[in-house]
Coordinates of C-alpha atoms and ligand atoms in Angstrom, one line a residue:
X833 CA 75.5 58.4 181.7
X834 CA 79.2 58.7 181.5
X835 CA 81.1 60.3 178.8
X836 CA 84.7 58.5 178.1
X837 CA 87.7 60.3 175.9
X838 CA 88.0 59.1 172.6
X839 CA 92.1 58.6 173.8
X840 CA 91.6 56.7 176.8
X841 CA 88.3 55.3 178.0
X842 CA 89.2 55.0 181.5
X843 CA 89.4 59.0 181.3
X844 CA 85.7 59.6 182.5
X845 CA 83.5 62.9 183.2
X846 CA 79.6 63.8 183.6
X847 CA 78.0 65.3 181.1
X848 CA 78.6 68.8 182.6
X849 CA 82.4 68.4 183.0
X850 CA 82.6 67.2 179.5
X851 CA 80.7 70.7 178.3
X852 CA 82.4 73.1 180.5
X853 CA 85.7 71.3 179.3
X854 CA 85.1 70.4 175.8
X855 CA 88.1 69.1 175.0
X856 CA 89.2 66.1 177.6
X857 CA 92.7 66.9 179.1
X858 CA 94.6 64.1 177.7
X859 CA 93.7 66.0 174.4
X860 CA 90.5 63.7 173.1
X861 CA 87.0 63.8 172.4
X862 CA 84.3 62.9 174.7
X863 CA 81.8 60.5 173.5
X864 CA 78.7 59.1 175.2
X865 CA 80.4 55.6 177.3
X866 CA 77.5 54.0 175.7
X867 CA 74.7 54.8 173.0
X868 CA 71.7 54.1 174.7
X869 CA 68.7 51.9 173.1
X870 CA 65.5 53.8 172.0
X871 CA 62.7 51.8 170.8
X872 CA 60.4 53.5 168.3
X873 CA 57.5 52.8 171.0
X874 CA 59.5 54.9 173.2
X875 CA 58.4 57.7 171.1
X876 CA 54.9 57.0 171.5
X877 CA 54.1 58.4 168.3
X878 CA 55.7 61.7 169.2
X879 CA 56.8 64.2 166.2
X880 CA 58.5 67.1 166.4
X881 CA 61.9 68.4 167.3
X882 CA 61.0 69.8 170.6
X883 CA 58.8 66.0 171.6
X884 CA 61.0 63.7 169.7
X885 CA 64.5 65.4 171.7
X886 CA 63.0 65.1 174.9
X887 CA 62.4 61.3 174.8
X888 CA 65.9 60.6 173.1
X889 CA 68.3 62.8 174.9
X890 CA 66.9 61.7 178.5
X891 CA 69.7 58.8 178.5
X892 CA 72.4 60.9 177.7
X893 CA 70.8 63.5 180.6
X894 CA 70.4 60.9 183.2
X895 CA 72.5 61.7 186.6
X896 CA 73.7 64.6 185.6
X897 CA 73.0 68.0 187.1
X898 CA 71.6 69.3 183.7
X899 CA 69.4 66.1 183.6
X900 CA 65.9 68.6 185.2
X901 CA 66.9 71.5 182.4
X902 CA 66.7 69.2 179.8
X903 CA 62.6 69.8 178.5
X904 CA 63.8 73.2 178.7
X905 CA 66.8 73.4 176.9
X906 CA 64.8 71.2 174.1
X907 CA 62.1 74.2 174.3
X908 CA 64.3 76.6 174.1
X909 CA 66.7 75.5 171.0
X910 CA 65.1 73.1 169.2
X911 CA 61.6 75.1 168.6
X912 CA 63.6 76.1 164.8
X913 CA 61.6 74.3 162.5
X914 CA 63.3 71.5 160.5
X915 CA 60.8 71.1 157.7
X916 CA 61.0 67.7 155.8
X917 CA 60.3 68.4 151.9
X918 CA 59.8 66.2 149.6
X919 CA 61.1 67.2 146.0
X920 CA 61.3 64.4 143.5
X921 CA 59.8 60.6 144.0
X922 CA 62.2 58.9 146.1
X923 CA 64.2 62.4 147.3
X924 CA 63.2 64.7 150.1
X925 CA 64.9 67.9 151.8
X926 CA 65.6 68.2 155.6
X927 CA 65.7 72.2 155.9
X928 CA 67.9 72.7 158.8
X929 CA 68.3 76.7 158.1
X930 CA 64.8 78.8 159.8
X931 CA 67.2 79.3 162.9
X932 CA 68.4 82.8 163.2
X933 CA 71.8 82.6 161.0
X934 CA 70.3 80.0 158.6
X935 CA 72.2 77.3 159.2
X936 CA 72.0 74.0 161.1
X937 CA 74.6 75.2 163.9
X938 CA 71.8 77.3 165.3
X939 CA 70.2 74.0 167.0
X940 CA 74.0 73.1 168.8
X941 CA 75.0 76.7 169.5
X942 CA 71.5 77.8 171.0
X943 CA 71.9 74.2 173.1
X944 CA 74.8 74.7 174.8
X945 CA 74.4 78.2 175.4
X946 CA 71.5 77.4 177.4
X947 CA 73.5 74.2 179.1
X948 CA 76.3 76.7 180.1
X949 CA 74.2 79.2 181.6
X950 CA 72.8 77.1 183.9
X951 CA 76.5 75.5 184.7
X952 CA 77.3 79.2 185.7
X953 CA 78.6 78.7 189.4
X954 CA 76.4 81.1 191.2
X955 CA 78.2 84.6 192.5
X956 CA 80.8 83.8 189.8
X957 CA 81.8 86.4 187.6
X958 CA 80.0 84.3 184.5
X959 CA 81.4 82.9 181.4
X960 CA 83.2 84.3 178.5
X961 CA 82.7 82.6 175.0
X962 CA 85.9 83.0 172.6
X963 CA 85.3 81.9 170.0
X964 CA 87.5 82.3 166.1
X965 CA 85.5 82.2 163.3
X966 CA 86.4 82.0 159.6
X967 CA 83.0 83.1 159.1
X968 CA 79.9 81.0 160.3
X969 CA 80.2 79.3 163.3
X970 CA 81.3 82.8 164.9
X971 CA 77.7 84.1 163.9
X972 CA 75.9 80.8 165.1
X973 CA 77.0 81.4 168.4
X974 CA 77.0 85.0 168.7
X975 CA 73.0 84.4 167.7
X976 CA 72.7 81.6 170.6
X977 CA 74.3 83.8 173.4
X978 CA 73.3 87.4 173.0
X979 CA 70.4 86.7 175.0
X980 CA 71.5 84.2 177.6
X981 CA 72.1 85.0 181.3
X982 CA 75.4 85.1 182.6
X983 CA 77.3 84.7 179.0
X984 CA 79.0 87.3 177.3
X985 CA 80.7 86.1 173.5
X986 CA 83.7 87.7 172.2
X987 CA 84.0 86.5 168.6
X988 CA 87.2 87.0 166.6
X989 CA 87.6 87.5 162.9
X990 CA 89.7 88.2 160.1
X991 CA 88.8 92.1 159.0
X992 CA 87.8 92.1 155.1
X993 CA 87.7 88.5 154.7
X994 CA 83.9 87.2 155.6
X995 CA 80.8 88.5 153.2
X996 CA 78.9 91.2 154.0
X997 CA 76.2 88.6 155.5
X998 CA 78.3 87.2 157.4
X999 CA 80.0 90.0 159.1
X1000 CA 76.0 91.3 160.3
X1001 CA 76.0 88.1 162.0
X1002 CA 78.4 88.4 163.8
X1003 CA 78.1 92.7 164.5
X1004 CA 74.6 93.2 165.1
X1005 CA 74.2 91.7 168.7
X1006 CA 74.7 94.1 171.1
X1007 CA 75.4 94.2 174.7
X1008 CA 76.8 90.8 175.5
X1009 CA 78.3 90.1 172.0
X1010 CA 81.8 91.9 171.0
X1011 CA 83.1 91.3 167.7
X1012 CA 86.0 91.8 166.9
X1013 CA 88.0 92.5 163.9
X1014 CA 91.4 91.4 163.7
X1015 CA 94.0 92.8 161.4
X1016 CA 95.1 89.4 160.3
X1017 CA 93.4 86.5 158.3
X1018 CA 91.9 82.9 160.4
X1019 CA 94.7 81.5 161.0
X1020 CA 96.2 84.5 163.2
X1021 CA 92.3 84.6 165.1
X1022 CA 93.0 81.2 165.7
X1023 CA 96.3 81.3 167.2
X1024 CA 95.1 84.4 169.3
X1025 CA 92.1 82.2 170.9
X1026 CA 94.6 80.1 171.7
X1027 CA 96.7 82.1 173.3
X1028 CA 94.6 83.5 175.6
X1029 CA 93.1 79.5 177.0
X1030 CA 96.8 79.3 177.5
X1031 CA 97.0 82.3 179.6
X1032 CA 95.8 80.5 183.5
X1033 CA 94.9 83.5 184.6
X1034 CA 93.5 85.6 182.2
X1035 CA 90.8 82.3 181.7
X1036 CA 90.0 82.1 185.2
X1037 CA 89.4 85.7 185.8
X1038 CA 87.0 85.5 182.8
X1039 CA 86.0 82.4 182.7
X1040 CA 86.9 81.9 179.1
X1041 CA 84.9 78.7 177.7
X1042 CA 85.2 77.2 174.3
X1043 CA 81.8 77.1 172.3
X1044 CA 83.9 75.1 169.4
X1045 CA 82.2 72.4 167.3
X1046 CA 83.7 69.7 169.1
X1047 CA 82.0 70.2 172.3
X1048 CA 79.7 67.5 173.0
X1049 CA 76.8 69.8 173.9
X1050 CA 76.6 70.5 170.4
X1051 CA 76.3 67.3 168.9
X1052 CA 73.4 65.9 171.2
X1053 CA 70.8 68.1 170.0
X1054 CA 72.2 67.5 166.5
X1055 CA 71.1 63.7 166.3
X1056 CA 67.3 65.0 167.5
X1057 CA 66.9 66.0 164.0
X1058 CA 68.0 63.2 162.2
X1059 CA 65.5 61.0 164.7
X1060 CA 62.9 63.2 163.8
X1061 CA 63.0 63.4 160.0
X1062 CA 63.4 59.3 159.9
X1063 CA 60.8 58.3 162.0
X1064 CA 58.1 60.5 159.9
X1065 CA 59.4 59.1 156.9
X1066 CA 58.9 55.8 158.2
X1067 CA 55.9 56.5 159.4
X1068 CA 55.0 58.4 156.0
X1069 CA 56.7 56.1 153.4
X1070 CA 56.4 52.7 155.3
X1071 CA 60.6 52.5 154.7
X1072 CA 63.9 53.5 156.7
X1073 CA 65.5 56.4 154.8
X1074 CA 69.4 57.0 153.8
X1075 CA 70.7 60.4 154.5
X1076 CA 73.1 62.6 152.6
X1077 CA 75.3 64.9 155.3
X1078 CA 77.3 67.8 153.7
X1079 CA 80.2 67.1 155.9
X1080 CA 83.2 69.0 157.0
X1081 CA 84.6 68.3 160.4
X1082 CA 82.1 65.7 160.9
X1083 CA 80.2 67.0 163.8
X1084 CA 76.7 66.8 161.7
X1085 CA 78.2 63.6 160.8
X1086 CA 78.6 61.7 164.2
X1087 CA 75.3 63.0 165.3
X1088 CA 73.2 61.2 162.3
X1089 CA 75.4 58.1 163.1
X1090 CA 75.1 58.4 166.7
X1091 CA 71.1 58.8 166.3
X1092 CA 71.3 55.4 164.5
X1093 CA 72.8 53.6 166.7
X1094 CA 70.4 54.6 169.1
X1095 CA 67.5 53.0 166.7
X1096 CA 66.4 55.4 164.8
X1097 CA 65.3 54.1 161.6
X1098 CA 68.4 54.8 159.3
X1099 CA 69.1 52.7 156.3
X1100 CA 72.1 54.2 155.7
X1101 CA 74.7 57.6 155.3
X1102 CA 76.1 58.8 153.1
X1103 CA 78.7 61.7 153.7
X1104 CA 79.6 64.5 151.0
X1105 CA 82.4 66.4 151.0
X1106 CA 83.9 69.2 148.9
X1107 CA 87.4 69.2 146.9
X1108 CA 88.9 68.6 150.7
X1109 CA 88.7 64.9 150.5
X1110 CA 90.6 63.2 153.5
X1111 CA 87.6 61.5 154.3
X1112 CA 86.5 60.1 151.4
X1113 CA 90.3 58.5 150.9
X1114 CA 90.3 57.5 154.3
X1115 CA 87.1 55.4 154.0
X1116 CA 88.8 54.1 150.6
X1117 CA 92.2 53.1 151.7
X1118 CA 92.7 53.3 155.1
X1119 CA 95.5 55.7 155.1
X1120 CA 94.6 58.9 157.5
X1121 CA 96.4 62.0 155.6
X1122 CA 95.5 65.1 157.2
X1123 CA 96.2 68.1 154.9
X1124 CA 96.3 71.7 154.9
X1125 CA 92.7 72.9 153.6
X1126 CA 92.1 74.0 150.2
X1127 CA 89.5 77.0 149.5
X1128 CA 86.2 76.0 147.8
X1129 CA 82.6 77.2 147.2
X1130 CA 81.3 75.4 150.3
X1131 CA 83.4 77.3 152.7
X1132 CA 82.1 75.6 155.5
X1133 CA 82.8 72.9 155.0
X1134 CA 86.7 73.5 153.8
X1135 CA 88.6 71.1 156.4
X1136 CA 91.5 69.2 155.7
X1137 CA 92.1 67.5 159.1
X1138 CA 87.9 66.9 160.8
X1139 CA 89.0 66.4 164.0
X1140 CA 85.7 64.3 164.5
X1141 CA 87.1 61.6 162.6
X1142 CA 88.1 60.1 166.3
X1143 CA 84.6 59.9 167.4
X1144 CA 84.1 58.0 164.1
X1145 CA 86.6 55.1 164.5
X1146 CA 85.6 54.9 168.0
X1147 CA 82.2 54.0 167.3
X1148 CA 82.9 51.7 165.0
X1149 CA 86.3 50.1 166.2
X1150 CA 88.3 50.5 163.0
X1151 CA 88.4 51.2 159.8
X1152 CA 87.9 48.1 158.8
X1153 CA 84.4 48.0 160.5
X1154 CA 83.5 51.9 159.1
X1155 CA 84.3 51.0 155.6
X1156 CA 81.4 48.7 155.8
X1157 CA 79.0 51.2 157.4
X1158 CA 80.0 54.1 155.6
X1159 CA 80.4 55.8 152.5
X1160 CA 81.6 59.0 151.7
X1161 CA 82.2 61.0 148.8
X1162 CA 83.9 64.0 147.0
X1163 CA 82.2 67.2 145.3
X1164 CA 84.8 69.6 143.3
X1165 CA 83.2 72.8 142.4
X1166 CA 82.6 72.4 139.3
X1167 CA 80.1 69.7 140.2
X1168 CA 78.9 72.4 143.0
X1169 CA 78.1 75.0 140.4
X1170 CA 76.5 72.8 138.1
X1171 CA 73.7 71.4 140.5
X1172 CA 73.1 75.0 141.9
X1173 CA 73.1 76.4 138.2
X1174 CA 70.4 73.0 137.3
X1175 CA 68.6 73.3 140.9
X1176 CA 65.4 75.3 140.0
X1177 CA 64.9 73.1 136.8
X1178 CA 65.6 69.8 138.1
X1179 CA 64.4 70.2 141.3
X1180 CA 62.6 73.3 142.0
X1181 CA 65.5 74.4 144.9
X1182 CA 67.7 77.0 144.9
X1183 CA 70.5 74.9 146.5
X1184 CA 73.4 76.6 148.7
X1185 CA 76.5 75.5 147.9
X1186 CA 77.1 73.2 150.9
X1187 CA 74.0 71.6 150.3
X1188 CA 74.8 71.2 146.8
X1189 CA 77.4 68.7 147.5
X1190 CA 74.6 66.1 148.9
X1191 CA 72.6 66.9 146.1
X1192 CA 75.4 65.9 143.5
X1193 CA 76.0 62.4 145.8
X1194 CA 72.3 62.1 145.8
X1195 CA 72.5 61.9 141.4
X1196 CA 75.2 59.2 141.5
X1197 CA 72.5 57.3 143.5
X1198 CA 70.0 54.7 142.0
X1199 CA 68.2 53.6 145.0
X1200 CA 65.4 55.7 146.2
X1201 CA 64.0 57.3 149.7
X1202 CA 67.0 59.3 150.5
X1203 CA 67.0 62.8 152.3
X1204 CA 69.2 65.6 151.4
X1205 CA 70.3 67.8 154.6
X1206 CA 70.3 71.0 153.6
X1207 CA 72.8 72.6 156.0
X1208 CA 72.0 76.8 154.8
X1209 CA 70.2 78.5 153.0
X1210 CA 71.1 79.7 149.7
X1211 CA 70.6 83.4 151.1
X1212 CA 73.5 82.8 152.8
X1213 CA 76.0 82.3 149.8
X1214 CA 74.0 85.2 147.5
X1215 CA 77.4 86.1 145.8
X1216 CA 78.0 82.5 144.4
X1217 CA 74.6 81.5 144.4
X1218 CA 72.9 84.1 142.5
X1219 CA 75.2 84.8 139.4
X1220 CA 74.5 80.9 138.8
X1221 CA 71.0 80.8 139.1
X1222 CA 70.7 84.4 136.9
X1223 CA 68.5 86.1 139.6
X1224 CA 68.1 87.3 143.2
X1225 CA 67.8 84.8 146.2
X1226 CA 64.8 85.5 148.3
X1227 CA 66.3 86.7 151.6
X1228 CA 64.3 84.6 154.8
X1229 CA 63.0 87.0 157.7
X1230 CA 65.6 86.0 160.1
X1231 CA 68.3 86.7 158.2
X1232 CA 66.5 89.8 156.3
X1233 CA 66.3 90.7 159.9
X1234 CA 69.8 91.0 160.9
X1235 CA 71.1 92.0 157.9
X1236 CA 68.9 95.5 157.7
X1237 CA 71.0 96.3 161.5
X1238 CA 73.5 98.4 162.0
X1239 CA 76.8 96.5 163.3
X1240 CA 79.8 97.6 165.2
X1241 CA 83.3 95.7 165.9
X1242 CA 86.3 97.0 167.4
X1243 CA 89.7 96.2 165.7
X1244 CA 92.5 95.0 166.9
X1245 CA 96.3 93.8 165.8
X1246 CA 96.5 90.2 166.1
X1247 CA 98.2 90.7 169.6
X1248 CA 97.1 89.5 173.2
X1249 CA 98.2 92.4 174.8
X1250 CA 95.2 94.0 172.6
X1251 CA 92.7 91.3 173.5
X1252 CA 92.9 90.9 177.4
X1253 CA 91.6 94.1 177.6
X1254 CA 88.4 93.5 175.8
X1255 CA 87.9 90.3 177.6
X1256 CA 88.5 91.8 180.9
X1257 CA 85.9 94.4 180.3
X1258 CA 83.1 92.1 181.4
X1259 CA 79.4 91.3 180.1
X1260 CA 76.5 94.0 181.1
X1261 CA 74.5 91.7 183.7
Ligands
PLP2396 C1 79.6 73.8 159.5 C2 78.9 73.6 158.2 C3 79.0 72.3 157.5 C4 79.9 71.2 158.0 O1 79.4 70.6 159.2 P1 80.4 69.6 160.0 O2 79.6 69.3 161.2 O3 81.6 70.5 160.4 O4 80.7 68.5 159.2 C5 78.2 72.1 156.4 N1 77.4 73.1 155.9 C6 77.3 74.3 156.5 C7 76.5 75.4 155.9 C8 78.1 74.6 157.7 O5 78.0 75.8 158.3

């Protein structure tokens, strides 16, 4: 399989290339050239994350020099469960947050840790993970690397501006994690990251890699879920579901529409999206305005430009083809607080506020069989979630885990001159 940029199709690289890169030079996103059929036989009744990925990520494996790691980089990040609940007639709950930060990027992140590590050009001096974090990707792939090989992660973040639970998962790591916090909000993490890829030979010396959302290696693994959850509910209900996606850049996104076009039996999806609604007005009117973010209660998912949206029109062609496909809508905050206030009654959930958004889509619904992906858990959010709900959020063992460690950062001034240092330092072996 080759993988083709999103800007110019005749702009080609394997699999591997397109990891170590992320980003194609010409400044687009790599995409699979094709999407590869996969009959339902194919799965020969297989269920599972760990079965189900194996079968449908072979294509997208074949040729490359990853293609023998690929049963074990299924083992090895996608043995999180993703429990399938249902919670009315006609509604069930795809829990993708028993992963170690409680929250679906645990499945990408863990993946392409473990496809870098074994990219690692032997007798190198390793790779170096930057990555900036407004608050959970940072832990996500701080969790996936601490472990791996060859890696060391130095995570960036704006000092006094992520929750309590948030900074733990980013802290807590040891040895080949180094958080650091800058004095400076996102935006200044962000341009620092930046500045040192841009620096030749500060990145070669280090080997700094990109572990950001739009690296291919982190979508794969993502559409191994959505097969999953549809073919038991086929199997189950005797019906292809629909899917709700809280959706911010769109990487969650791509990966349930890219797992249907592969044949897995989805009837349909449905995006949600908080108060930042490009996409929604996009779908509506296609006019593409970008905007500056506005702040909501789904943090996450508070993006005013998805830069995914490319991987989008290319599957489709146009908007004029996605409009038909594809329907997305917006959740203010009001409408967030409301279901999570309403979740225990109605459904028996204590909803995080990302989820929340598919759950308000899901009540402007009047067809049945559709699943909610619950992106976190409500653990997570505790400080908006539980003044809502009137009580305490039971706290999951994972989570319950890292929080009850002790963390340490160093701080820094949002200057490279007080970065290289850190990044030269290099990982224990
Ligand atoms: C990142 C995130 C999202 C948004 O996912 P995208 O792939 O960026 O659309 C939604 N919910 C949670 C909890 C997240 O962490």
């Amino acid at each position: 399989m080759r993988y083709v940029s999103t800007r110019n199709r005749s702009d080609t690289a394997t699999l591997s290339d397109a990891i170590l890169r992320g980003i194609a030079p010409n400044g687009g996103l790599y995409v699979p050239a094709h999407l590869p059929e996969v009959y339902l036989s194919d799965f020969g009744g297989a269920e599972g994350l760990v079965p189900v990925g194996r079968v449908l990520l072979e294509p997208f494996f074949a040729g490359d020099r990853l293609e023998a790691a690929l049963p074990d980089l299924c083992d090895d990040a996608l043995r999180y469960p993703a429990p399938l609940k249902q919670v009315t007639e006609g509604t069930s709950v795809l829990e993708l947050f028993h992963g170690p930060t409680a929250a679906f990027k645990d499945y990408g992140a863990r993946f392409l840790a473990g496809a870098l590590s074994r990219l690692i050009t032997p007798g190198g001096s390793g790779i170096t993970v930057l990555v900036a974090t407004s608050g959970d990707t940072g832990g996500a792939v701080a969790a996936a690397c601490h472990d791996v090989p060859g890696l060391r992660v130095v995570v960036l973040y704006p000092r006094g501006r992520i929750s309590a639970r948030q900074e733990k998962q980013l802290t807590t790591w040891g040895g080949r994690v180094t958080a650091v916090a800058v004095h400076g909000d996102f935006d200044d993490c962000q341009r620092l990251a930046k500045e040192a890829f841009a620096d030749d030979a500060l990145a070669a010396e280090v080997g700094l890699t990109s572990a950001n959302s739009i690296n291919v290696g982190r979508l794969l693994p993502q559409m191994v879920y959505y097969a999953d959850a549809s073919l038991h509910y086929l199997r189950e209900e005797g019906v292809a579901p629909g899917f709700i996606v809280p959706s911010g850049n769109l990487g969650n996104a791509v990966a349930c529409l890219w797992a249907q076009r592969c044949g897995a039996p989805i009837r349909e999806v449905v995006l949600a999206t908080n108060a930042n609604a490009t996409i929604p007005e996009f779908l509506a009117t296609g006019r593409w305005r970008p905007r500056p973010s506005v702040p909501t209660l789904a943090s996450a998912m508070d993006v005013g430009d998805p830069s995914n949206v490319t991987r989008l029109v290319a599957l489709y062609g146009g908007w004029p083809q996605l409009r038909r496909r594809l329907r997305a809508l917006a959740v203010d905050d009001a409408e967030i607080e409301r279901q999570i206030r309403r979740g225990p009654e109605r459904w028996g959930e204590i909803w995080d506020p990302h989820t929340a958004t598919a759950v308000a889509v899901r009540e402007r619904m009047e067809n049945p069989d559709w699943i909610l992906v619950a992106t976190a858990h409500a653990a997570k959010f505790e400080s908006v979630v539980e003044p809502l709900i009137g009580g305490p959020v039971p706290v999951p063992p994972a989570l319950a885990e890292v929080i009850a460690r002790d963390g340490t950062a160093e701080e820094i001034e949002p200057l490279l001159s007080e970065l290289r240092p850190i990044l030269r330092r290099g990982a224990p072996a």
